[in-house]
Coordinates of C-alpha atoms in Angstrom, one line a residue:
X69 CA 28.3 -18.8 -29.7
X70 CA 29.0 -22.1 -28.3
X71 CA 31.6 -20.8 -26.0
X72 CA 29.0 -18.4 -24.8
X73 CA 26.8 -20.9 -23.9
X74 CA 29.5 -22.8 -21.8
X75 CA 30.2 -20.2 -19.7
X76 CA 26.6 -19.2 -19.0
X77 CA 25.9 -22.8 -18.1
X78 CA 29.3 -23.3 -15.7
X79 CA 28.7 -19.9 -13.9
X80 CA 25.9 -20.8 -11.6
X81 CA 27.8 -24.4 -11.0
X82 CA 30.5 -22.5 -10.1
X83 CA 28.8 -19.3 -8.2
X84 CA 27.2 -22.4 -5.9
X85 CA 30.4 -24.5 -5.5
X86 CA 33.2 -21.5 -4.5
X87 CA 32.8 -20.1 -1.2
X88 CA 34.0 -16.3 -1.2
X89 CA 37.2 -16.4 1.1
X90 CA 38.8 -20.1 1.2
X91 CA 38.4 -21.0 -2.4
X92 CA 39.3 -17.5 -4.1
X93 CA 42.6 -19.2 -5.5
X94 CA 39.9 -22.0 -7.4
X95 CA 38.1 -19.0 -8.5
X96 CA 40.5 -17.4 -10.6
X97 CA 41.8 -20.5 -12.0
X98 CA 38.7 -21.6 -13.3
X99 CA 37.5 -18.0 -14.0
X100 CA 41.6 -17.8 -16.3
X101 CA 40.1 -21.3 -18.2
X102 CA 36.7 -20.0 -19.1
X103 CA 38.4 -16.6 -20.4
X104 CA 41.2 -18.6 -22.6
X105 CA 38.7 -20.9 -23.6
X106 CA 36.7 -18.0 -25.0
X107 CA 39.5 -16.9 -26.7
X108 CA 40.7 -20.0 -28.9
X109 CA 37.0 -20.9 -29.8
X110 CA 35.9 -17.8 -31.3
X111 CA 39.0 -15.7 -31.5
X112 CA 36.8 -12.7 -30.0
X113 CA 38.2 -10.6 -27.9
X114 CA 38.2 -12.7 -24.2
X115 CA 36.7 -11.6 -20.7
X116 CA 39.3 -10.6 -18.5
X117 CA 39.4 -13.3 -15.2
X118 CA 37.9 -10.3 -13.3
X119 CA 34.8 -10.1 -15.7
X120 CA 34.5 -13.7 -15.4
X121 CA 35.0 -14.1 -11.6
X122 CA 32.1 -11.0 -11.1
X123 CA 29.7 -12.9 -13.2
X124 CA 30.6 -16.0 -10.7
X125 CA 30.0 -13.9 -7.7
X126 CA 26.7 -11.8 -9.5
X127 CA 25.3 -15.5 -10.2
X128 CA 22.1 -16.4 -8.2
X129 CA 22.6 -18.4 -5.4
X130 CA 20.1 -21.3 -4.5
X131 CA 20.0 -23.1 -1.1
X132 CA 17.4 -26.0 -0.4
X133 CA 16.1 -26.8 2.9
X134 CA 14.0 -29.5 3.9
X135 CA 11.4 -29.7 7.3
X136 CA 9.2 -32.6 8.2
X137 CA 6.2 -32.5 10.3
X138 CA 4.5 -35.0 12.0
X139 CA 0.7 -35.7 11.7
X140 CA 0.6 -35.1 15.3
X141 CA 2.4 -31.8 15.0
X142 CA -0.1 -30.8 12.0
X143 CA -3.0 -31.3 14.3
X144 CA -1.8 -28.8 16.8
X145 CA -1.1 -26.4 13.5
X146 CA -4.7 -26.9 12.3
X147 CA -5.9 -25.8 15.9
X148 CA -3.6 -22.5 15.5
X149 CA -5.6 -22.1 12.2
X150 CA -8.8 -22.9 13.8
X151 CA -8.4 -20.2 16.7
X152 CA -7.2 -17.6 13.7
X153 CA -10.4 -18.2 11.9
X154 CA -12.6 -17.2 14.7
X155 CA -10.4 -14.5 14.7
X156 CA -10.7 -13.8 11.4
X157 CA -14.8 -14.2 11.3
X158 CA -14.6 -11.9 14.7
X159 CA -13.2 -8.9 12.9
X160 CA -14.5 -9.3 9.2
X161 CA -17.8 -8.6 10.3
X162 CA -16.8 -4.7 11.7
X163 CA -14.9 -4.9 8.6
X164 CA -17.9 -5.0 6.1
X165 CA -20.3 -3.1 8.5
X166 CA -17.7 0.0 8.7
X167 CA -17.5 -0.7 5.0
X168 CA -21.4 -0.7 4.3
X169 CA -22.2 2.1 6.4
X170 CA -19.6 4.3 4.9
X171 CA -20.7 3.7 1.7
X172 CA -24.1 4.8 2.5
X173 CA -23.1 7.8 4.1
X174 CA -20.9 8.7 1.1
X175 CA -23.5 8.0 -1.2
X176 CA -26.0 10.5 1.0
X177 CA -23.4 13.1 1.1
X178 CA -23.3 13.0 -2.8
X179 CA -26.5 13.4 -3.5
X180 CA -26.8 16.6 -1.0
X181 CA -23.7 18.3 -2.0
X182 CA -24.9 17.8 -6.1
X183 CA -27.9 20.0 -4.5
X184 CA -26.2 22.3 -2.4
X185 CA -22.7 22.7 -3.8
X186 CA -22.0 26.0 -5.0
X187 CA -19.5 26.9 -7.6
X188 CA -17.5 30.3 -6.3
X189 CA -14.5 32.0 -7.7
X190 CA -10.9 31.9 -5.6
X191 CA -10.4 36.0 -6.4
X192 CA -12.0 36.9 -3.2
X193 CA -13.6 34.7 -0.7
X194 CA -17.4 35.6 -0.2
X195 CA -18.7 35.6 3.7
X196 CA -22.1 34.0 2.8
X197 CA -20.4 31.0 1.8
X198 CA -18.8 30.6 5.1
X199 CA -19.9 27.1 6.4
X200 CA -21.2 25.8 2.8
X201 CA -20.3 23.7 0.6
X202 CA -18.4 25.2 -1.9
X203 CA -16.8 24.1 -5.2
X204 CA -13.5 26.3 -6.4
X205 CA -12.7 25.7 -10.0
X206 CA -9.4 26.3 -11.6
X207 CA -7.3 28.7 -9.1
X208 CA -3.3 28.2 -9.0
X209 CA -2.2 26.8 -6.0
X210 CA 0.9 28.5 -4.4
X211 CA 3.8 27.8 -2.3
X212 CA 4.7 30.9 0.0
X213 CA 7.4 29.3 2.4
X214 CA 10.8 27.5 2.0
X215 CA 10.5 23.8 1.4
X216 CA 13.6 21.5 2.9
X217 CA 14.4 17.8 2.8
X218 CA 14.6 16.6 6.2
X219 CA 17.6 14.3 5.6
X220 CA 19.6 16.3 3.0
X221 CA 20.7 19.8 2.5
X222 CA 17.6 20.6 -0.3
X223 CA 15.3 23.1 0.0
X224 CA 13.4 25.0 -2.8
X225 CA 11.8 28.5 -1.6
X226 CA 9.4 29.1 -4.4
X227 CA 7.9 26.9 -7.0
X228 CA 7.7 23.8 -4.1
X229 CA 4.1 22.8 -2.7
X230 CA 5.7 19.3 -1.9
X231 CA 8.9 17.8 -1.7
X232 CA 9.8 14.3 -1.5
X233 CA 13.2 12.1 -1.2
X234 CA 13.8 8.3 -1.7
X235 CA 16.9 6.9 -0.4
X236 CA 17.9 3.1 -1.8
X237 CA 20.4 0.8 -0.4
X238 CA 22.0 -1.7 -2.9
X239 CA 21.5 -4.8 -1.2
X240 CA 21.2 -9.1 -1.5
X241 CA 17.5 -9.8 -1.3
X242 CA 16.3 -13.3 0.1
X243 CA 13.6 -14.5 -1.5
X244 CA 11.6 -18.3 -0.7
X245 CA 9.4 -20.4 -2.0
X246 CA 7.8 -23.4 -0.2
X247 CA 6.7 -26.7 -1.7
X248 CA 4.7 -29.2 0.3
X249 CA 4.2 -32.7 -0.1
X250 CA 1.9 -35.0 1.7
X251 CA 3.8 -38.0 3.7
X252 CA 2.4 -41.6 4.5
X253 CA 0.5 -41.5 8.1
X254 CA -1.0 -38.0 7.3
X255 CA 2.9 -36.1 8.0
X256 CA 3.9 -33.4 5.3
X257 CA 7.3 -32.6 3.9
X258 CA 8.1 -28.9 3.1
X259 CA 10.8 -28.1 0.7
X260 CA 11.9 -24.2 0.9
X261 CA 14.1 -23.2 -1.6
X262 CA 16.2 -19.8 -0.9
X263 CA 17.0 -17.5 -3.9
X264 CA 19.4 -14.4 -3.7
X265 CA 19.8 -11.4 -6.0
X266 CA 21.5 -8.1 -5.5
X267 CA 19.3 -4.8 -6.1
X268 CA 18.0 -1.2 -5.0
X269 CA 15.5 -1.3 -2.0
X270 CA 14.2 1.5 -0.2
X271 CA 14.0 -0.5 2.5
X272 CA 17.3 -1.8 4.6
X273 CA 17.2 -5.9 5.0
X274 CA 18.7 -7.5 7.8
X275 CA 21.0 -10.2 6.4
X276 CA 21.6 -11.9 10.2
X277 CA 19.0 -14.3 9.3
X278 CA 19.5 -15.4 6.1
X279 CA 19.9 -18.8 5.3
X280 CA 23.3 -18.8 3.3
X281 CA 25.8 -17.7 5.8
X282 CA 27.5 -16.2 3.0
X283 CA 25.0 -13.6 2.0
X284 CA 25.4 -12.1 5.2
X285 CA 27.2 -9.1 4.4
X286 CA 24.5 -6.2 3.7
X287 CA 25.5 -3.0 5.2
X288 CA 24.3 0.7 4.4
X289 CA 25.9 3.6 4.8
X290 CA 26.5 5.1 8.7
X291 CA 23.8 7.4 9.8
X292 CA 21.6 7.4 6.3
X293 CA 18.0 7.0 6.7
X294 CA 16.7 4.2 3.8
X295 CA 13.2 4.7 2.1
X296 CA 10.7 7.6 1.2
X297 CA 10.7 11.0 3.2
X298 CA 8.6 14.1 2.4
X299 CA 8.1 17.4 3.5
X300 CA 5.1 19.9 2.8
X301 CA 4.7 23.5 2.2
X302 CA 3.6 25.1 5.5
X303 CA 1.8 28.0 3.8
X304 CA 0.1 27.4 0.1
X305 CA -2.0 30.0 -1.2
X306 CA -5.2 29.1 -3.2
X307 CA -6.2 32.0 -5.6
X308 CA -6.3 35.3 -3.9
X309 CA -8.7 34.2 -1.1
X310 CA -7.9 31.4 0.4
X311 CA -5.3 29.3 2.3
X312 CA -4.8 25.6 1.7
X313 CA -5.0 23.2 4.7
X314 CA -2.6 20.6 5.0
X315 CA -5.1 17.9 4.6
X316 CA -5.6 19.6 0.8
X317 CA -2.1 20.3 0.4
X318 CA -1.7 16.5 0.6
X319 CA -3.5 15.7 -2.4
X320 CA -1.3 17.7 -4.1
X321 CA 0.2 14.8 -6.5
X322 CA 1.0 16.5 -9.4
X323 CA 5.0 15.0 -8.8
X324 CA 7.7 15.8 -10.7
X325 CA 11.6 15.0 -11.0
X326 CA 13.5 17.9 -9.2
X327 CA 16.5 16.2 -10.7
X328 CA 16.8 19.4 -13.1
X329 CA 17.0 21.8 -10.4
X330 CA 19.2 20.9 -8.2
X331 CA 23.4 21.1 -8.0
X332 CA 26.2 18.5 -9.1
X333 CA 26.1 17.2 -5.5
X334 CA 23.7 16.9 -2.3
X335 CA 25.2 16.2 1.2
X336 CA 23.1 14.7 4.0
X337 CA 23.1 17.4 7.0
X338 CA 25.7 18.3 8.4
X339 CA 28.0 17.2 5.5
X340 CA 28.4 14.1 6.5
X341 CA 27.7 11.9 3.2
X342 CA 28.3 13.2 -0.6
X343 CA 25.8 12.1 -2.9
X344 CA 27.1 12.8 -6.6
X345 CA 25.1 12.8 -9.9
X346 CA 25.2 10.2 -12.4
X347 CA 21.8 11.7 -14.3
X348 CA 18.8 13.4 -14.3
X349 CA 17.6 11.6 -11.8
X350 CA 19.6 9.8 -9.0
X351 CA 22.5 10.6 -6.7
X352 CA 25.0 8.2 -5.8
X353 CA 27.0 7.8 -2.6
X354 CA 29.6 5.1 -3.9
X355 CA 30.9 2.6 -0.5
X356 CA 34.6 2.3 -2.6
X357 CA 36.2 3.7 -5.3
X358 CA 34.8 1.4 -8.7
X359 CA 34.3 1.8 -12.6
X360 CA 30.6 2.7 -11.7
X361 CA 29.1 -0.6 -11.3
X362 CA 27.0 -1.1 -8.0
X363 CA 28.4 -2.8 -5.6
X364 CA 26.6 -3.8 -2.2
X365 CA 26.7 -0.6 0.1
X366 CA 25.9 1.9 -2.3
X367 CA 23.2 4.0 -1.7
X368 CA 21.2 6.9 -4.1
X369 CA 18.6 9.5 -3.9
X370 CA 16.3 10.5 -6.0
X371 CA 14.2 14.1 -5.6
X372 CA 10.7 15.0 -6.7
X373 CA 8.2 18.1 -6.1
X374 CA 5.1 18.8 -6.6
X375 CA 5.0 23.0 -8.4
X376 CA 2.9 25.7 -8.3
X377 CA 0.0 24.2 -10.6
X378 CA -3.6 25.1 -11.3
X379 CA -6.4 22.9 -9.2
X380 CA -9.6 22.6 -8.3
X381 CA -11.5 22.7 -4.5
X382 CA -14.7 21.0 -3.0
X383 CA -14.8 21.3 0.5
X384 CA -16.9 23.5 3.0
X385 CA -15.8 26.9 3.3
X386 CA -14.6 28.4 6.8
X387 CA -13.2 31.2 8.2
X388 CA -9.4 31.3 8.2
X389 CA -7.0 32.7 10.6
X390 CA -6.4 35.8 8.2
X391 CA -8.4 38.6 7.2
X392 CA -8.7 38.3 4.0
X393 CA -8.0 34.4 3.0
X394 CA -10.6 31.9 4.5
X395 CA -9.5 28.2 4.4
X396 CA -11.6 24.9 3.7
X397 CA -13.2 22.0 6.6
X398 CA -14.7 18.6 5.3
X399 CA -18.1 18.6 4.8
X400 CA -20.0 16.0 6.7
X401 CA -23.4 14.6 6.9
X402 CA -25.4 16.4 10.0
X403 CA -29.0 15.1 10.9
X404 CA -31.5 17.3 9.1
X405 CA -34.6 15.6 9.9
X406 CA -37.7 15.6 7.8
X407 CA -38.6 19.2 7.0
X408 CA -34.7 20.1 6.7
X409 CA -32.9 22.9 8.4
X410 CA -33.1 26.9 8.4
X411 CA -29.6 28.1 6.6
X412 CA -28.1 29.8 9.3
X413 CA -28.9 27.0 11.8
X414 CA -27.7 24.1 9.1
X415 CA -24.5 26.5 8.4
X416 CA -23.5 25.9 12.6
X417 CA -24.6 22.3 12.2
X418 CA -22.0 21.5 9.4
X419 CA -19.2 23.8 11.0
X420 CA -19.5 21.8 14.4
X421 CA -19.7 19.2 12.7
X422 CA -16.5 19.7 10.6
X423 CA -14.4 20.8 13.9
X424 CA -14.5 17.4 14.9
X425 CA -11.2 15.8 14.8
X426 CA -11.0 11.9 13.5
X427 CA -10.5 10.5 16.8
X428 CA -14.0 12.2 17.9
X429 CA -16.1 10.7 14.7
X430 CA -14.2 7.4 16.0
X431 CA -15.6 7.9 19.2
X432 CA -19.2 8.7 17.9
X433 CA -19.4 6.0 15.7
X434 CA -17.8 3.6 18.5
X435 CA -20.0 1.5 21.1
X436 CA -20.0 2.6 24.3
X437 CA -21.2 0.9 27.9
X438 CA -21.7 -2.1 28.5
X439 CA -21.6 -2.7 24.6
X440 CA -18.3 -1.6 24.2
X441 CA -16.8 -5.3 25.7
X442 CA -19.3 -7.2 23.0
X443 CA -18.0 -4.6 20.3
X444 CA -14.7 -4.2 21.0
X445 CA -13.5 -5.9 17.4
X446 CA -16.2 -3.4 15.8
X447 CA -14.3 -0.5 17.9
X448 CA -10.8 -1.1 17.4
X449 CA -11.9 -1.3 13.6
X450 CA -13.4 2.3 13.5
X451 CA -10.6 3.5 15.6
X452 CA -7.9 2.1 12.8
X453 CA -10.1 3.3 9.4
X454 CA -11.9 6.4 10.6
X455 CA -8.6 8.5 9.8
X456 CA -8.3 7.5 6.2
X457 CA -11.6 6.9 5.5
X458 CA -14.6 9.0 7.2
X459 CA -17.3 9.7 5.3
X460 CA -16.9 13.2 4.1
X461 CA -16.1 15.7 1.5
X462 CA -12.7 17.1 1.1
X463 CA -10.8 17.2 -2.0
X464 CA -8.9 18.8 -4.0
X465 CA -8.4 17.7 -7.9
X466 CA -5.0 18.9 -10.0
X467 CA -6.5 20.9 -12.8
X468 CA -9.6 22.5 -13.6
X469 CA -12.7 20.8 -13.1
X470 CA -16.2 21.4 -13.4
X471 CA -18.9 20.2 -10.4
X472 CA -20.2 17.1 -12.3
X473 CA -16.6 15.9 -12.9
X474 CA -15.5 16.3 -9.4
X475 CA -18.2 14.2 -8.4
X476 CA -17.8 11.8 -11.0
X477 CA -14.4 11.2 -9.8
X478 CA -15.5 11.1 -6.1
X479 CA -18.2 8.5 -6.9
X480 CA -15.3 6.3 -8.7
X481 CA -13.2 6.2 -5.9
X482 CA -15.7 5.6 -3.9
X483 CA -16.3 2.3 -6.3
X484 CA -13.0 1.4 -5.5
X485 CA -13.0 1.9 -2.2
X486 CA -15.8 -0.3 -1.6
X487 CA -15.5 -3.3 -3.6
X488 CA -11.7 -3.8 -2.1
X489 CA -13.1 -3.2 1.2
X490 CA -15.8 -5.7 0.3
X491 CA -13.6 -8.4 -1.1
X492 CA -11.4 -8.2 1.8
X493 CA -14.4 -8.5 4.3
X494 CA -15.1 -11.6 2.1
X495 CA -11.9 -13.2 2.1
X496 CA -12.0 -12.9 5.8
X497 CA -15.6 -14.8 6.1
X498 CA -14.4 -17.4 3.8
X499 CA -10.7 -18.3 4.7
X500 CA -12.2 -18.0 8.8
X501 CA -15.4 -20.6 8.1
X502 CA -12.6 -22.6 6.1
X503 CA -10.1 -22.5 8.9
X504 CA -12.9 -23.8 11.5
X505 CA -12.6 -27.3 9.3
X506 CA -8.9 -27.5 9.8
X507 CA -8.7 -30.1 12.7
X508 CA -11.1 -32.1 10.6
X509 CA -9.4 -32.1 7.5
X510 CA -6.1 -33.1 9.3
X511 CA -7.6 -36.4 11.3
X512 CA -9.0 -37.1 7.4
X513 CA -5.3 -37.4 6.2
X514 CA -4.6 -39.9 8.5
X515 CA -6.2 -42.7 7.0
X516 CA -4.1 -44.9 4.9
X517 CA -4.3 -44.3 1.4
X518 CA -7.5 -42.7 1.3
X519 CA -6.7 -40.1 3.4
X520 CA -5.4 -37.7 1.1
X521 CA -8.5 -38.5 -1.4
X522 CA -11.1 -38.0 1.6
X523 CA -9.6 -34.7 2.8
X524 CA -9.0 -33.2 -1.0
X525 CA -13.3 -34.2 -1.7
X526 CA -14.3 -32.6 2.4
X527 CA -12.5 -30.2 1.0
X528 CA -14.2 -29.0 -1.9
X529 CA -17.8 -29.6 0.2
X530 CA -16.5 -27.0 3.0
X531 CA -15.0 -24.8 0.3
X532 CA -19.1 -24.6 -1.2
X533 CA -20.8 -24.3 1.9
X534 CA -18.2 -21.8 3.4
X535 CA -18.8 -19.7 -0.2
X536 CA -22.7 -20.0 0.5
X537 CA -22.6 -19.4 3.7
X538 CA -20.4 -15.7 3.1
X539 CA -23.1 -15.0 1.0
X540 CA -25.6 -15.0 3.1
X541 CA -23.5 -13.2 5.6
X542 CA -22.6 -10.6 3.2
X543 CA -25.5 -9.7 1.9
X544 CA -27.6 -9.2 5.2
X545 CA -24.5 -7.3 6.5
X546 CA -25.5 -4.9 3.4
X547 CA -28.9 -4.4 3.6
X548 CA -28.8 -3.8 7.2
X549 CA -26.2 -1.0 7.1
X550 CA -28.2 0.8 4.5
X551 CA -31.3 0.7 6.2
X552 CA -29.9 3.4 8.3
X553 CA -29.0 5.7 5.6
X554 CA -31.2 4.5 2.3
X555 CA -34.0 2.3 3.0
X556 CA -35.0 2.2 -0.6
X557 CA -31.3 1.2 -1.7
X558 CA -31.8 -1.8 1.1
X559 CA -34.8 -3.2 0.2
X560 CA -33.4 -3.5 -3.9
X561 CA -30.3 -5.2 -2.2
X562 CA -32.8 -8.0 -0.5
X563 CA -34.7 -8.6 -3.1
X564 CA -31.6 -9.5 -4.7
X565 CA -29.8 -10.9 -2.2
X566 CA -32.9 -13.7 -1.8
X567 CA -33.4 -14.1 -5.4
X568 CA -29.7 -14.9 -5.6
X569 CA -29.2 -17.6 -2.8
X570 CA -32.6 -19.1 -4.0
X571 CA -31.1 -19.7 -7.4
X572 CA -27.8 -21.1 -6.5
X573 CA -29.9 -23.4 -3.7
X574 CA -31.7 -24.6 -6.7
X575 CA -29.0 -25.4 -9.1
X576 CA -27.4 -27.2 -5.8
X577 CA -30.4 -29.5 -5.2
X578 CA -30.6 -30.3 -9.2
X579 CA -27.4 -31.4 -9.2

């Protein structure tokens, strides 16, 4: 037991004081000692010097580095962080407002599609419900087309909606961690300490840059692509009436390990790498001949696939490009005014709208003129979210699910959605405001002795009056965005809003 402990406590010292090439005669002498050591003490069978010197080279390596800066050099940093804030306060406002306003269209489309949705069965598809909403319960989604892996020679032609590799590198991983410490004069020290370890990624890291010189020595195999590729079925049948669109199709997460159905060996194109399997679920492409361990180089896939499986539709219905298999559009708010529409003329309203690609919605929702210079932060905000997140319903559910629960899942993610987007636009107020204070905090630290005290109580002051003052922001960026789309829902959110920032005003002033 003892002699256990030795060695785990000599292996880092060693792993940090041998160098690979210069010192490898060092390295088997002490790794012979610890062995024979091992030997006497316990009379246990020994590690072999090879077994000891791979524990040497597997230890993790630690390098320290150490950076001072000046308190002149800080100020010119806190005037970096003061132009990111305004940065950051410039775009977290588009942020929230996009936020906001989707929300409220969402929340609109919810409460109309609860009243207009109609529940249909996938045998046949019905022309009156061309250009409704419709809701598709239970039908068995089906792949009808051959399914290939566009890096490896794998392709399922039945049974295969989706199909999906992930290609890891065994690799030495960098990893830091900064510690700051305040210097006399208003300067700061930064200690950075470097770890290493060796593991899978599925993403290639550049060792060029690396702080130990000697951990420079990642590689990957010639010509492999590292990290997650997928391919989708180009035809999926829905029932006996419809066709899936590749938007739907995409939902499809019903993954599974295609470990089971595939050979003893995959190739990469053109035969140029042999991945072999060492279980169910990964195959290995070994850089050397070994006894199985990893070693840096090796890389493995891994397969999964999405089957034929039952699921569940609730998306306006449209005419396909068959005869007898429509296909699904989103299903969009359109301006109904105050009396509503006629159904044929609300039926064109929705389609048109649902033709729309994302780029047009981005433009429609966009500013335009002589506003589009003063908006250009809301703009380029639309531009980069309208894709993933337009307000619209389009969905598709694995498994069978009734009307309520499809909304109730909608509404959920929609929750989600929302209170990350919200938090985010928060962060953005608060760490911008905060930023603004930077050159002020830094001339603070200068002063002898107190300086460190003064800046550490400003501080905390800023840190309240930012927090109050995203609040405020917040909360009229809210109200105003749902004045568009539910007036009732905005004037609940004032009254709140006030009664809220009236109560924490008070507590302030009492205390």
């Amino acid at each position: 037991m003892h002699s256990r402990l030795l060695v785990l406590l000599v292996l880092p010292v060693l792993a940090a004081a041998l160098s690979p090439a210069p010192r490898l005669q060092n390295k088997h002498r002490f790794a012979s000692i610890l062995a024979i050591h091992q030997n006497e003490s316990t009379g246990e069978k020994a590690l072999s010097t090879d077994d000891v010197v791979a524990r040497v080279e597997q230890a993790p390596s630690v390098v320290r580095t150490s950076t001072s800066t000046s308190w002149l050099q800080r100020l010119q940093d806190s005037l970096t962080t003061f132009v990111i804030g305004l940065v950051l306060i410039v775009f977290s406002i588009p942020v929230l407002w996009f936020n906001e306003s989707r929300v409220a269209q969402m929340e609109s489309l919810i409460s109309i599609g609860k009243s207009q949705a109609r529940s249909v069965g996938g045998k046949a598809a019905v022309t009156e419900n061309r250009n409704w909403l419709v809701h598709v319960d239970g039908e068995t989604a089906k792949s009808a087309a051959t399914v290939s892996d566009p890096q490896f020679d794998v392709s399922f032609n039945k049974n295969c909606i989706r199909l999906s590799s992930t290609v890891e590198v065994y690799q030495i991983i960098e990893h830091s961690k900064n510690e700051e410490r305040e210097k006399l004069g208003g300067g700061k020290e930064t200690i950075t300490t470097y770890t290493y370890v060796e593991e899978w990624s599925s993403s290639h890291h550049d060792s060029g840059s690396y702080q130990d010189i000697t951990k420079r020595i990642n590689r990957k195999p010639q010509g492999l692509e590292v990290g997650v590729q997928g391919q989708d079925c180009s035809r999926v049948e829905f029932g006996e009436g419809f066709l899936l669109p590749e938007e739907l199709i995409g939902q499809c997460t019903n993954w599974r390990s295609a470990g089971e159905r595939l050979p003893e060996a995959v190739n990469t194109k053109g035969s140029r790498l042999e991945f072999k399997r060492a279980d169910q679920q990964y195959f290995y492409c070994r850089s050397s001949q070994h006894d199985g361990h990893s070693q840096l180089g090796d890389a493995r896939v891994s397969f999964r696939y999405v089957p034929d499986h039952e699921a569940t539709v609730l998306a306006l219905q449209a005419d396909g490009s068959e005869e007898l298999r429509d296909t699904f559009m989103p299903y969009r708010l359109i301006r109904r005014g105050w009396f509503g529409l006629d159904e044929d003329v609300e039926k064109k309203a929705l389609l048109k709208q649902a033709k729309k690609s994302y780029g047009d919605l981005a433009r429609d929702s966009s500013c335009t003129g002589c506003l589009a210079c003063l908006c250009c932060a809301c703009n380029m905000v639309v531009m980069c979210c309208q894709s993933r997140l337009a307000p619209e319903l389009y969905h598709l559910f694995d498994g069978s699910l009734d009307l309520d629960e499809c909304f109730a899942i909608i509404a959920s993610r929609l929750a989600m959605t929302k209170w990350c987007f919200r938090v985010a636009g928060w962060m953005m107020i608060f760490i911008g405001l905060y930023s603004l204070f930077a050159p002020f905090l830094t001339l603070l630290k200068v002063i002898p002795f107190l300086g460190p005290l003064a800046a550490s109580l400003g501080g905390a002051l800023i840190y309240f009056l930012c927090f109050l003052c995203t609040a405020i922001i917040a909360s009229a960026i809210v109200i105003v965005a749902y004045l568009f789309y539910r007036p009732i829902m905005a004037l609940v959110y004032g009254v709140l809003s006030a009664a809220s920032v009236a109560g924490v005003c008070m507590l302030a002033s009492k205390a």
